[in-house]
PDB file of C-alpha atoms in Angstrom:
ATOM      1  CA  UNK A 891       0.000   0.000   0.000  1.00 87.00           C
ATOM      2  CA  UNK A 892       0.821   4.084  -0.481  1.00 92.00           C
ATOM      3  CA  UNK A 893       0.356   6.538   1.526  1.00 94.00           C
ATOM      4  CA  UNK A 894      -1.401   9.375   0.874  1.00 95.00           C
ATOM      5  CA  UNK A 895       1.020  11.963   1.712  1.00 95.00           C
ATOM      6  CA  UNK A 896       2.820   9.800  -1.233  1.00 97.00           C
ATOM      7  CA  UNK A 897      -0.038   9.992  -3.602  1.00 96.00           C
ATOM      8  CA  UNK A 898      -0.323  13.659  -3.059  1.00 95.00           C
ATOM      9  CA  UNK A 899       3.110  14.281  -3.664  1.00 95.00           C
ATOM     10  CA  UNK A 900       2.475  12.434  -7.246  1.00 95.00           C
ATOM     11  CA  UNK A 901      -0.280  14.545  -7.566  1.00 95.00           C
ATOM     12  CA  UNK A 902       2.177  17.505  -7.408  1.00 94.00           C
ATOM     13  CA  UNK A 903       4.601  15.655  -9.258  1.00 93.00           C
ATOM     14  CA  UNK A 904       2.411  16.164 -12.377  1.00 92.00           C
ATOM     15  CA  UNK A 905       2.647  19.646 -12.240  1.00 88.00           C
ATOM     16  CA  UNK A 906      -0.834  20.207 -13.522  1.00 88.00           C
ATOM     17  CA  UNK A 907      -1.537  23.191 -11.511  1.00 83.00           C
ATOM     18  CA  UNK A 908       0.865  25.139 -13.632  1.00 79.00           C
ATOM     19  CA  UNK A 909      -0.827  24.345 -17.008  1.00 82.00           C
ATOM     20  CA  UNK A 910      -0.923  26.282 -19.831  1.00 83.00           C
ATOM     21  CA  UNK A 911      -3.929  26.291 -22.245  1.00 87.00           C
ATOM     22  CA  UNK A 912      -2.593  27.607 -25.608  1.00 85.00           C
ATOM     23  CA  UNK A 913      -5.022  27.952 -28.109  1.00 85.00           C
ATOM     24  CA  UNK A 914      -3.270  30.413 -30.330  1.00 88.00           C
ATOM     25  CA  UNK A 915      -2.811  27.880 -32.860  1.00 89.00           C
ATOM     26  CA  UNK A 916      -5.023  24.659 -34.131  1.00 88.00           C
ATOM     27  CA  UNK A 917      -1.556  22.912 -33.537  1.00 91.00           C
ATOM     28  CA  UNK A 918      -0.645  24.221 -30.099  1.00 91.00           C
ATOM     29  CA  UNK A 919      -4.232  23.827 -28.951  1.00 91.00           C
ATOM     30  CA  UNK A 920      -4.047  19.939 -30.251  1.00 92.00           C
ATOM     31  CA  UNK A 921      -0.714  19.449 -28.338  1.00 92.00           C
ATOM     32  CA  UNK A 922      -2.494  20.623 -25.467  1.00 92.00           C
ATOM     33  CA  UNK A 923      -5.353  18.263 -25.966  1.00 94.00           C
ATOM     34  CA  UNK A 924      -2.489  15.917 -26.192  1.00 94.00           C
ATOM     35  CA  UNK A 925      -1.076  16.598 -22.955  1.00 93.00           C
ATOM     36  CA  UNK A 926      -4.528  16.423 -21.452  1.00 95.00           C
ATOM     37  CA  UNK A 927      -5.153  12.731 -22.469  1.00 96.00           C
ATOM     38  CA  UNK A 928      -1.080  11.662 -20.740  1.00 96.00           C
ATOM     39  CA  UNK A 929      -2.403  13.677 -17.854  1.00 96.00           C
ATOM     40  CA  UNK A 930      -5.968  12.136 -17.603  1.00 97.00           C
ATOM     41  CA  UNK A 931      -4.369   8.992 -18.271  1.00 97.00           C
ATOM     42  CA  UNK A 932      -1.821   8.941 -15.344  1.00 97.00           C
ATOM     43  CA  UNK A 933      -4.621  10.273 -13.253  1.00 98.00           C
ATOM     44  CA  UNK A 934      -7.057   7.456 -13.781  1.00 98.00           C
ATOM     45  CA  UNK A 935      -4.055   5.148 -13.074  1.00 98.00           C
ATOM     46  CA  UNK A 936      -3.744   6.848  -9.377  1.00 97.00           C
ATOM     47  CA  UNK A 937      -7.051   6.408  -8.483  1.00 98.00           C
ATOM     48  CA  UNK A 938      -6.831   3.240  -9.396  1.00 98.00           C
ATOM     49  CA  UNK A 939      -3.878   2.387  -7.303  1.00 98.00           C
ATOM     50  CA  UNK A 940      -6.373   4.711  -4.418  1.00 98.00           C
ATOM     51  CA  UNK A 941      -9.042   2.672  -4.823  1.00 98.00           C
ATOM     52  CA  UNK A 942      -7.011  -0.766  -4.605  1.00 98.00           C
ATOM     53  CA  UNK A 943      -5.763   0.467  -1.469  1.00 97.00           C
ATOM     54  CA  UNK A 944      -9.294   1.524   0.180  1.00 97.00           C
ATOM     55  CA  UNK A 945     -10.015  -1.754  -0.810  1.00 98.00           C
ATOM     56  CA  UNK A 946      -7.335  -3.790   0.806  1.00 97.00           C
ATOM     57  CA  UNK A 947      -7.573  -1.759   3.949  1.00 97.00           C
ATOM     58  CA  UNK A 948     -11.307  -2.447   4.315  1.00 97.00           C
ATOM     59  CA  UNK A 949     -10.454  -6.037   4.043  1.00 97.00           C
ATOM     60  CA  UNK A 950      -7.640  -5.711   6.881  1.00 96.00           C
ATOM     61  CA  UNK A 951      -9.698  -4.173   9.106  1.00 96.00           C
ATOM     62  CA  UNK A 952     -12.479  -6.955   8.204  1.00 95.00           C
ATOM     63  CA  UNK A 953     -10.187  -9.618   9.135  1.00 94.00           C
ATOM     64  CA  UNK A 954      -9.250  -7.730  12.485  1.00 93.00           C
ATOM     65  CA  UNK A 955     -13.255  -7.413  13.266  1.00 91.00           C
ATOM     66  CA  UNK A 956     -13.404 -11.018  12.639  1.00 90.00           C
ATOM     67  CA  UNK A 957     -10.742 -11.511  15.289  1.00 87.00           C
ATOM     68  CA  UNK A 958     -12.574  -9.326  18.199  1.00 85.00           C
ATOM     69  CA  UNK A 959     -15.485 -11.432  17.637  1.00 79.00           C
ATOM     70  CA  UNK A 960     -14.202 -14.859  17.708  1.00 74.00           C
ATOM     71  CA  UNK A 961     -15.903 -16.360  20.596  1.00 65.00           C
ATOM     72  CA  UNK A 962     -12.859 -18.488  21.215  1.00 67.00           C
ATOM     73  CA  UNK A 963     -10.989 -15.853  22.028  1.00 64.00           C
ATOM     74  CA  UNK A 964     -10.677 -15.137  25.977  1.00 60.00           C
ATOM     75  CA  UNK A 965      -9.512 -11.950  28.120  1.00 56.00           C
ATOM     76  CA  UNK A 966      -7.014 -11.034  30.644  1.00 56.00           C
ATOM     77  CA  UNK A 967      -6.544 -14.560  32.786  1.00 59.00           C
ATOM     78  CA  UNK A 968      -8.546 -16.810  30.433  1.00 59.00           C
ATOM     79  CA  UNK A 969     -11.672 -14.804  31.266  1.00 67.00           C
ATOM     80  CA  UNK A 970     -14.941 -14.360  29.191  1.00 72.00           C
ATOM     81  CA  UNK A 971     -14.944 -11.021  27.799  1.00 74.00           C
ATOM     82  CA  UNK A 972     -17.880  -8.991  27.932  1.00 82.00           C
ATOM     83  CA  UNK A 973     -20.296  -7.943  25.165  1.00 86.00           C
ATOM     84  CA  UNK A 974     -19.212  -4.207  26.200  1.00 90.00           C
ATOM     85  CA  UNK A 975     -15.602  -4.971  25.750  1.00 87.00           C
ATOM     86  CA  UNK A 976     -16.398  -6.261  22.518  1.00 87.00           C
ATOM     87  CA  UNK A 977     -18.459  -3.551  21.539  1.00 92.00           C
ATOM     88  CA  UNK A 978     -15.894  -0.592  22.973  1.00 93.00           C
ATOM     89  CA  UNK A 979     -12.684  -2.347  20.555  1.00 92.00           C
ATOM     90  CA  UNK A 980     -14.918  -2.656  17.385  1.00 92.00           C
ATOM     91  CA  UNK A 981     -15.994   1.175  17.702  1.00 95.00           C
ATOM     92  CA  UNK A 982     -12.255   1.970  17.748  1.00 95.00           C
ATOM     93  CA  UNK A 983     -11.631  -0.312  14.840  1.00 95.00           C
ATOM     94  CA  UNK A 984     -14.072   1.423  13.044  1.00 96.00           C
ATOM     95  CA  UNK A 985     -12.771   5.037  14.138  1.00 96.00           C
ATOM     96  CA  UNK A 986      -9.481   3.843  13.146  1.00 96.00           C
ATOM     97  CA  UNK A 987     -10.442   1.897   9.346  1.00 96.00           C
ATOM     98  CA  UNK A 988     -12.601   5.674   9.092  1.00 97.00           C
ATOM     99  CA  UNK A 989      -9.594   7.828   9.628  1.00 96.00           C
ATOM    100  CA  UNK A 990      -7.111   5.938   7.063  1.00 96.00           C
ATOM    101  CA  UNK A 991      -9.768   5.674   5.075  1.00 97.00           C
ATOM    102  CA  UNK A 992     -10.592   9.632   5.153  1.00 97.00           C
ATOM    103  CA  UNK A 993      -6.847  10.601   4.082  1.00 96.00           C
ATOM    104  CA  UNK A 994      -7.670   8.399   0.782  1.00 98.00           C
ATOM    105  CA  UNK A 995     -10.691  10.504   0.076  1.00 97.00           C
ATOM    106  CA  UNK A 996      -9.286  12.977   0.172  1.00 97.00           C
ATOM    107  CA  UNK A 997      -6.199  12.272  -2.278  1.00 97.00           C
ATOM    108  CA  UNK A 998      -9.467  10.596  -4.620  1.00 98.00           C
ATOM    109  CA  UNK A 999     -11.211  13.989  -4.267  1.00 97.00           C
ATOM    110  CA  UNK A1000      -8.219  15.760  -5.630  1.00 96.00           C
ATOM    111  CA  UNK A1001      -7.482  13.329  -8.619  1.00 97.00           C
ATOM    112  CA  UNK A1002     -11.622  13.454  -9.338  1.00 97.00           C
ATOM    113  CA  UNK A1003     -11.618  17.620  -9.462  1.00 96.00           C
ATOM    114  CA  UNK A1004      -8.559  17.686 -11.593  1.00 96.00           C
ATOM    115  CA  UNK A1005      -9.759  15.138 -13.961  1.00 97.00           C
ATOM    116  CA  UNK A1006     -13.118  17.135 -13.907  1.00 96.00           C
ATOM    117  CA  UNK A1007     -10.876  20.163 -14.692  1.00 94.00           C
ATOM    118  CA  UNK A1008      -9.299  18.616 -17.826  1.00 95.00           C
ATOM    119  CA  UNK A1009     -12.704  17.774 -19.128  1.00 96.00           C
ATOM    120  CA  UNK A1010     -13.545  21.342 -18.733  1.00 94.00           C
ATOM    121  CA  UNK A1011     -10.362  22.270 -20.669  1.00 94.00           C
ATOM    122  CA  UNK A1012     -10.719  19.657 -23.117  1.00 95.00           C
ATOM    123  CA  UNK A1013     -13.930  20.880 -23.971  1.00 95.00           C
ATOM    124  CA  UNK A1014     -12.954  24.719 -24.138  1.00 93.00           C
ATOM    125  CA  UNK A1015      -9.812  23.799 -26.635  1.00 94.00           C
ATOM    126  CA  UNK A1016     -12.235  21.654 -28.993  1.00 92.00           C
ATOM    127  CA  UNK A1017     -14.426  24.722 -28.985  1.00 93.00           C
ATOM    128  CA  UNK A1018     -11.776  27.168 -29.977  1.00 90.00           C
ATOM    129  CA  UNK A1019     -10.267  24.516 -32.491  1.00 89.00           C
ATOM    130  CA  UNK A1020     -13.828  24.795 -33.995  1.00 89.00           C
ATOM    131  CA  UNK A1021     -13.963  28.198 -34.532  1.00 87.00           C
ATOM    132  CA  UNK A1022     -10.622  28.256 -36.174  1.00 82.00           C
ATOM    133  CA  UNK A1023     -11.590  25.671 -38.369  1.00 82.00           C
ATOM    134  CA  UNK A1024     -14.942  27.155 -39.351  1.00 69.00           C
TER     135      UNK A1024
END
């Protein structure tokens, strides 16, 4: 798995901020468009990786639920433990898979706006290409 901090910094990486739209020409615009696509492209590919990574941490934290409620397991000194007990370390596994999960969301709400972004330029260069061309 990847952090987010590392996802974000990939996000950065891209430099996609800093984009120029340059539309002065039919063939600068298309390079453009052409940039767009290699952008969109690595973008989809980080989600993705996000997504695959949501996934495998719901399944950890499944596994770990599983373990608090095996009735085989026992306390402190071989004692039952209580339905409370139980119930207090599942909230905090949940608190816990919600937080890690959160910072993911986050990084996937950043790759979603830029991707809507792109679509919003990609549709603005087609429209100038198209009054060039007539």
């Amino acid at each position: 798995m990847v952090s987010p901090r590392r996802y974000r910094e990939q996000l950065e990486n891209l430099e996609i901020e800093g984009l120029e739209i340059d539309v002065s020409s039919i063939r600068d615009a298309m390079e453009v468009l052409n940039s767009l696509e290699e952008y969109e492209k690595v973008l989809r590919q980080i989600r993705y990786n996000v997504r695959s990574d949501v996934r495998n941490i719901r399944m950890d934290y499944l596994d770990k639920l599983q373990k608090i409620e095996d009735p085989n397991k026992k306390g402190f000194f071989g004692r039952e433990r209580s339905k409370e007990k139980i119930l207090k370390e599942k909230k905090a596994l949940k608190k816990d898979r919600d937080l890690e999960i959160a910072a993911y969301d986050i990084v996937e709400n950043m790759i979603d706006n830029y991707l809507a972004q792109i679509e919003d330029a990609r549709d603005y260069i087609r429209h100038s290409i198209e009054k060039k061309v007539g």
